[in-house]
Structures are given as structure tokens and as C-alpha cells.
């Protein structure tokens, strides 16, 4: 049936009609809000290079977590900036490390809020790489034990979900085994399954103080042109026991999100990363784009591509806007 029997504009004639036939609606339930925690007391400092994103000390983080929960956002993803870094990233898996203390405090203050932790060494190692170095290279197998130890220490502190972002081979299996051996068989793993070596992480590296001292992450994060390889990466993580798989970044990788949705039955998450967020903020500040409409369209595209959950720095803004604030 074609024109004039079929008129596509027929269901677009009013906002109410459009609402009725809308295929995708982003809601607050879809969102995960990333937060950065730093040492100190009563600290809430604007993060360098990321407007509207802050560094919180643990006490201030708890206040923020309460606000996030009140807004109805179901989960936060925590990143830590330790007081000290060293070659083996000791504070990543220390019992009283910044993340471990933060998780205990937030879970005490807001038990119903789901706390995810980013499991990685890059904020904690002096070189800024996601694994440990051997002979100038990021050593895969030697990093696994430390990454699994980090995940276990987060689970012991009370993390609801651990999210490894290092892209070492075999880390999901190593984490699953370590968690199970220690009585944490009920702690889910959200793996950064298809994580690309992307320029979109630029603002985060400054915010999380994990700029590389040398080299780049291209020997472990994925090469952006590779779509088939992404499906293989995700399949391996599912096989190793990932409960949720993540695609990162989101916007330039909507095809990968769609592949994830079609290829696997586990929930799919997408990370709307720092560069994506900051480009919108900067353009909105200049008056080039309407921030609310752009953010809504971006989040909608990510969900339409197949994401069940979206990690986004816009989570609070979006929720306030939806509530008409
Ligand atoms: C590191 C990590 C990164 C991000 C999340 N975890 C940076 C990187 O891999 O270089 C990026 C998040 C963002 O850009 O918003 N483990």
C-alpha cells in the first residue's frame, strides 16, 4: 500500500497521538549515575574538564547519594581517586581504600540505592595503565589476580555489582571464581565487554586523574573500526559469566549496542561517556544546541539501539527536566 492509500503523517498530527505510538521512552529506571570520590572531609569540588560533575569526599558523597535516590535514579557507579598511587595499584584492593570506605558509607546511608563499582587499576597505578607493567608492557595474566582482588574487596565492602573496565583477557572468569570462592556468588558482574580505545574518554581522564604517563590503551582496549570483533569480545564475557554486558562509548557505537541486543539475552548497558557529555555541555553553553532536547534525543537513541541501562552524567539533569524542574 502506498500513497495516497497510506499516509505516514496520519499518526503524527498531535503530541498526544505521537505519545501513543512512541516506540521508546527513556525513564529514570534506565539510568545509572557515575560519581567520583576523593579523600578529605566536606569536599564538593567541580571536576576539571567536566561541567556539572564533582569530586565528593565520602561524607558529601552520601548526601549526594541520598539526593540521587530521592530522584528515583536506581543506581550509581563509583570511581575513586586515591591519596597515593604506586606501581601495583595497592589502594585499588586495600580494605580501607577510598572506594571500599565509600561503598560502606553509602550502603549504610542509602541501603536501597544500587552501588556499582568500577573495577580497574588505572586510577591507582603510577603509570595510569589499567593493568600492571612488565618490561614496558601491560601484562595480562599478572594483572588478573589484582583485578580479581579489587573486585572482591568491593564486594566485601558491600558493592551490589562490580564492573570491570580494564579489558584484560579472562578477567570476568577470574573475578567470578574469586567472588564464588569467597562467598559472593550472588554479586553480579557488569563487564565493560566491548570497550573501545576512544578519544571520547578525554575529559574523564582529567576528572579521574588517570592520564597515561606513557603509551596508550590501544593494546588492550578495542580498535574502533572492529564490529565483528566486538561481538566476539562480548560472547567471551558472557561465557565467562558476565551478568550484564556493556558497550562503551555509546554514541559512536550504536551499531555495537544493537549487535549486543540481537546476539545475547543478558541485559545490555551502554556508557554515555565523558566526551559525549562535555560536547553537549560546551555546545549548549555557546547556544548552538538546546541541551534538554539534545540529551533526550541522545539517551533515546541509545535505548532505541538496544540498551537496557544507560550510564550517564546527565542522569540527574534528565530526571529534573522530566519532573518539569
Ligand atoms: C577506566 C575507565 C575509563 C572510563 C571509565 N572507566 C577511562 C579509560 O578507559 O580510559 C571512561 C569514562 C568516561 O569517559 O566517561 N578504567
XYZ file of C-alpha atoms and ligand atoms in Angstrom:
341
model
C 0.000 0.000 0.000
C 1.428 3.311 -0.983
C 0.334 6.886 -1.357
C -2.404 8.030 -1.297
C -3.852 4.977 0.450
C -1.087 5.079 3.046
C -0.278 8.359 4.702
C 2.554 8.172 7.250
C 1.777 11.621 8.632
C -1.610 10.397 9.839
C -0.296 9.391 13.281
C 1.926 12.448 13.753
C -0.784 15.061 13.905
C -0.755 15.832 17.604
C 1.575 15.387 20.548
C -0.951 13.077 22.221
C -1.108 10.842 19.158
C 2.665 10.836 18.911
C 2.895 9.831 22.559
C 0.582 6.895 21.871
C 2.682 5.455 19.057
C 6.102 6.260 20.503
C 8.271 3.125 20.440
C 10.834 4.103 23.047
C 10.636 6.179 26.212
C 13.662 6.775 28.395
C 12.722 6.715 32.054
C 14.618 7.286 35.251
C 14.681 3.491 35.760
C 17.078 3.201 32.813
C 19.751 5.419 34.320
C 22.965 4.877 36.267
C 24.763 7.952 37.599
C 28.598 7.962 37.767
C 30.184 9.657 40.789
C 33.791 10.444 41.746
C 35.032 10.081 45.312
C 38.138 11.751 46.768
C 39.875 11.789 50.165
C 39.008 14.507 52.682
C 36.019 15.875 54.516
C 33.243 18.145 53.279
C 34.674 18.294 49.748
C 32.477 19.037 46.737
C 34.716 20.388 44.020
C 33.972 20.919 40.355
C 35.909 18.240 38.419
C 38.418 19.633 35.951
C 37.093 19.479 32.374
C 33.605 18.222 33.239
C 30.968 20.915 33.915
C 28.340 19.783 36.414
C 30.473 16.845 37.611
C 32.046 16.960 41.058
C 34.629 15.325 43.270
C 32.998 14.293 46.530
C 34.553 13.340 49.831
C 32.821 10.346 51.402
C 30.524 12.402 53.653
C 29.462 14.659 50.765
C 29.047 11.593 48.558
C 26.486 10.193 50.996
C 24.460 13.408 50.795
C 24.637 13.264 47.002
C 23.624 9.583 47.009
C 20.574 10.452 49.111
C 19.528 13.083 46.562
C 20.077 10.637 43.676
C 17.927 8.004 45.406
C 15.198 10.557 46.167
C 15.063 11.417 42.477
C 14.330 7.764 41.789
C 17.597 7.017 39.971
C 18.179 3.349 40.850
C 21.969 3.158 40.783
C 25.304 4.927 40.975
C 28.688 3.891 39.552
C 31.623 4.836 41.757
C 35.131 5.907 40.707
C 37.859 6.578 43.272
C 40.765 8.992 43.297
C 43.197 7.575 45.869
C 45.529 9.634 48.045
C 48.515 7.618 46.780
C 49.364 5.716 43.634
C 52.035 3.056 43.216
C 53.260 0.572 40.631
C 50.880 -2.188 41.662
C 47.862 -0.012 42.402
C 47.689 -1.118 46.070
C 44.834 1.189 47.014
C 42.581 -0.410 44.405
C 42.244 -3.500 46.630
C 43.041 -2.101 50.093
C 40.457 -2.850 52.787
C 40.371 0.833 53.739
C 40.851 2.173 50.192
C 38.855 5.154 49.044
C 36.241 3.069 47.184
C 35.905 0.436 49.901
C 35.230 3.128 52.529
C 32.889 4.990 50.193
C 30.843 1.877 49.428
C 30.439 1.040 53.122
C 29.326 4.601 53.884
C 26.864 4.895 51.001
C 25.314 1.490 51.664
C 24.855 2.497 55.301
C 23.311 5.861 54.377
C 21.117 4.750 51.435
C 20.745 0.962 51.519
C 18.188 0.817 48.698
C 20.450 2.563 46.174
C 22.336 0.070 43.973
C 26.059 0.737 44.162
C 28.199 -0.341 41.225
C 31.963 -0.032 41.382
C 34.359 0.461 38.505
C 36.968 -2.279 38.866
C 40.229 -1.124 37.338
C 43.794 -0.286 38.287
C 44.258 2.857 36.183
C 43.297 5.401 38.847
C 45.620 3.639 41.298
C 48.779 2.839 39.318
C 51.538 5.407 38.941
C 51.725 4.759 35.182
C 47.966 5.190 34.753
C 47.507 1.930 32.852
C 44.635 -0.459 33.564
C 46.982 -3.338 34.432
C 50.464 -3.806 35.865
C 53.566 -3.302 33.753
C 56.209 -5.827 32.874
C 59.042 -4.957 30.541
C 57.221 -1.824 29.445
C 54.061 -3.726 28.554
C 50.725 -4.102 30.308
C 50.922 -7.714 31.487
C 47.623 -9.560 31.113
C 47.847 -12.602 33.383
C 49.757 -10.816 36.148
C 47.025 -8.153 36.238
C 44.176 -10.644 36.618
C 44.906 -11.534 40.210
C 44.979 -7.877 41.282
C 41.810 -7.096 39.365
C 40.011 -10.055 40.941
C 41.281 -8.953 44.363
C 39.946 -5.457 43.694
C 36.512 -6.805 42.764
C 36.448 -8.999 45.878
C 37.352 -6.065 48.133
C 34.485 -4.071 46.612
C 32.046 -6.923 47.173
C 33.262 -7.292 50.767
C 32.622 -3.580 51.289
C 29.043 -4.111 50.099
C 29.091 -3.253 46.387
C 25.930 -4.553 44.720
C 27.503 -5.012 41.276
C 31.160 -4.997 40.219
C 32.053 -3.546 36.822
C 35.487 -4.446 35.439
C 36.669 -1.880 32.869
C 40.291 -2.926 32.319
C 39.829 -5.072 29.163
C 42.331 -7.745 30.231
C 41.534 -11.168 28.752
C 39.972 -13.583 31.225
C 39.117 -11.039 33.888
C 35.425 -11.885 34.082
C 36.257 -15.534 34.790
C 38.966 -14.576 37.297
C 36.543 -12.270 39.131
C 33.691 -14.811 39.065
C 35.911 -17.536 40.535
C 37.343 -15.276 43.222
C 33.902 -13.982 44.222
C 32.456 -17.508 44.358
C 35.343 -18.895 46.403
C 34.758 -16.192 48.979
C 31.007 -16.487 49.377
C 29.971 -13.746 46.943
C 28.260 -15.960 44.397
C 25.316 -13.528 44.458
C 27.322 -10.476 43.381
C 26.655 -9.749 39.683
C 29.337 -8.724 37.191
C 28.663 -5.974 34.678
C 31.552 -6.237 32.263
C 32.734 -3.398 30.105
C 32.608 -6.057 27.385
C 33.132 -4.004 24.243
C 35.209 -1.052 25.343
C 36.893 0.857 22.563
C 40.145 2.852 22.675
C 38.347 6.152 22.312
C 39.118 9.859 22.295
C 35.727 10.333 23.950
C 37.290 9.444 27.344
C 39.422 12.613 27.308
C 37.542 14.640 29.951
C 37.218 11.580 32.243
C 40.978 11.033 32.311
C 41.449 14.507 33.775
C 38.463 14.119 36.122
C 39.652 10.718 37.383
C 43.313 11.721 37.342
C 44.295 8.695 35.255
C 46.049 10.284 32.304
C 48.692 7.930 30.948
C 52.328 8.590 31.770
C 53.333 6.886 28.513
C 51.856 4.930 25.637
C 48.141 4.464 25.014
C 45.443 1.906 25.751
C 45.229 0.533 22.228
C 46.939 -2.752 23.153
C 44.022 -3.722 25.393
C 41.001 -1.581 24.516
C 39.328 -2.348 21.192
C 40.135 -0.780 17.851
C 37.138 1.448 16.951
C 36.543 0.060 13.431
C 36.003 -3.541 14.615
C 32.381 -4.612 14.811
C 32.687 -8.397 14.424
C 35.458 -8.460 16.998
C 33.151 -6.643 19.436
C 30.603 -9.456 19.189
C 33.372 -11.953 19.939
C 34.551 -9.904 22.956
C 31.005 -9.825 24.298
C 30.446 -13.546 23.658
C 33.590 -14.400 25.621
C 32.477 -12.261 28.564
C 29.030 -13.877 28.581
C 30.716 -17.292 28.510
C 32.989 -16.331 31.389
C 29.968 -15.357 33.458
C 29.156 -11.699 32.822
C 25.603 -10.986 34.024
C 25.330 -7.666 32.191
C 27.428 -6.593 29.204
C 28.316 -3.008 28.472
C 29.219 -1.165 25.301
C 31.380 1.910 25.655
C 31.334 4.649 24.376
C 27.681 4.754 23.343
C 27.027 7.306 20.642
C 29.603 6.396 18.032
C 28.927 2.721 18.792
C 25.148 2.408 18.449
C 25.658 -0.411 15.929
C 27.584 -2.366 18.575
C 24.770 -1.808 21.108
C 22.333 -3.114 18.529
C 24.550 -6.170 17.900
C 24.727 -6.789 21.655
C 20.937 -6.677 21.912
C 20.435 -9.047 18.975
C 23.203 -11.517 19.852
C 22.748 -12.041 23.599
C 19.943 -12.435 26.092
C 21.691 -10.786 29.032
C 20.858 -7.154 29.867
C 22.841 -4.629 27.850
C 24.270 -1.431 29.317
C 25.767 1.486 27.414
C 28.119 4.144 28.721
C 27.330 7.674 27.508
C 30.905 8.777 28.249
C 32.561 11.991 29.362
C 33.416 13.314 25.881
C 29.848 12.803 24.683
C 28.533 14.640 27.738
C 31.053 17.501 27.551
C 30.476 18.166 23.851
C 26.811 18.743 24.590
C 27.569 20.945 27.608
C 30.021 23.057 25.612
C 27.711 23.424 22.623
C 24.776 24.286 24.886
C 26.845 26.906 26.690
C 27.590 28.526 23.340
C 23.916 28.470 22.466
C 24.455 26.138 19.497
C 22.064 23.436 20.731
C 19.132 23.013 23.111
C 20.628 20.903 25.890
C 17.401 19.315 27.103
C 16.281 18.236 23.668
C 19.752 17.035 22.673
C 20.222 14.953 25.837
C 16.762 13.464 25.462
C 17.468 12.574 21.832
C 20.877 11.070 22.703
C 19.527 8.911 25.521
C 16.592 7.858 23.363
C 18.923 6.791 20.548
C 20.971 4.689 22.965
C 17.865 2.958 24.286
C 16.415 2.539 20.792
C 19.658 0.845 19.707
C 19.034 -1.743 22.414
C 20.462 -0.602 25.750
C 18.504 -1.617 28.855
C 20.535 0.703 31.053
C 22.443 3.884 30.345
C 25.336 5.143 32.412
C 25.239 8.899 32.012
C 26.488 12.081 33.665
C 23.174 13.611 32.533
C 21.125 11.298 34.792
C 20.277 13.952 37.381
C 19.648 16.731 34.835
C 17.420 14.436 32.792
C 15.415 13.410 35.839
C 14.893 17.009 36.945
C 13.825 18.001 33.434
C 11.350 15.116 33.268
C 9.875 16.245 36.539
C 9.458 19.675 34.982
C 12.054 21.376 37.187
C 38.970 3.316 33.289
C 37.726 3.939 32.844
C 37.650 4.934 31.891
C 36.306 5.302 31.808
C 35.602 4.509 32.707
N 36.498 3.651 33.332
C 38.728 5.592 31.130
C 39.575 4.841 30.230
O 39.423 3.659 29.994
O 40.484 5.454 29.717
C 35.773 6.361 30.905
C 34.529 7.031 31.329
C 34.208 8.272 30.618
O 34.895 8.742 29.693
O 33.175 8.861 30.987
N 39.007 2.182 33.837
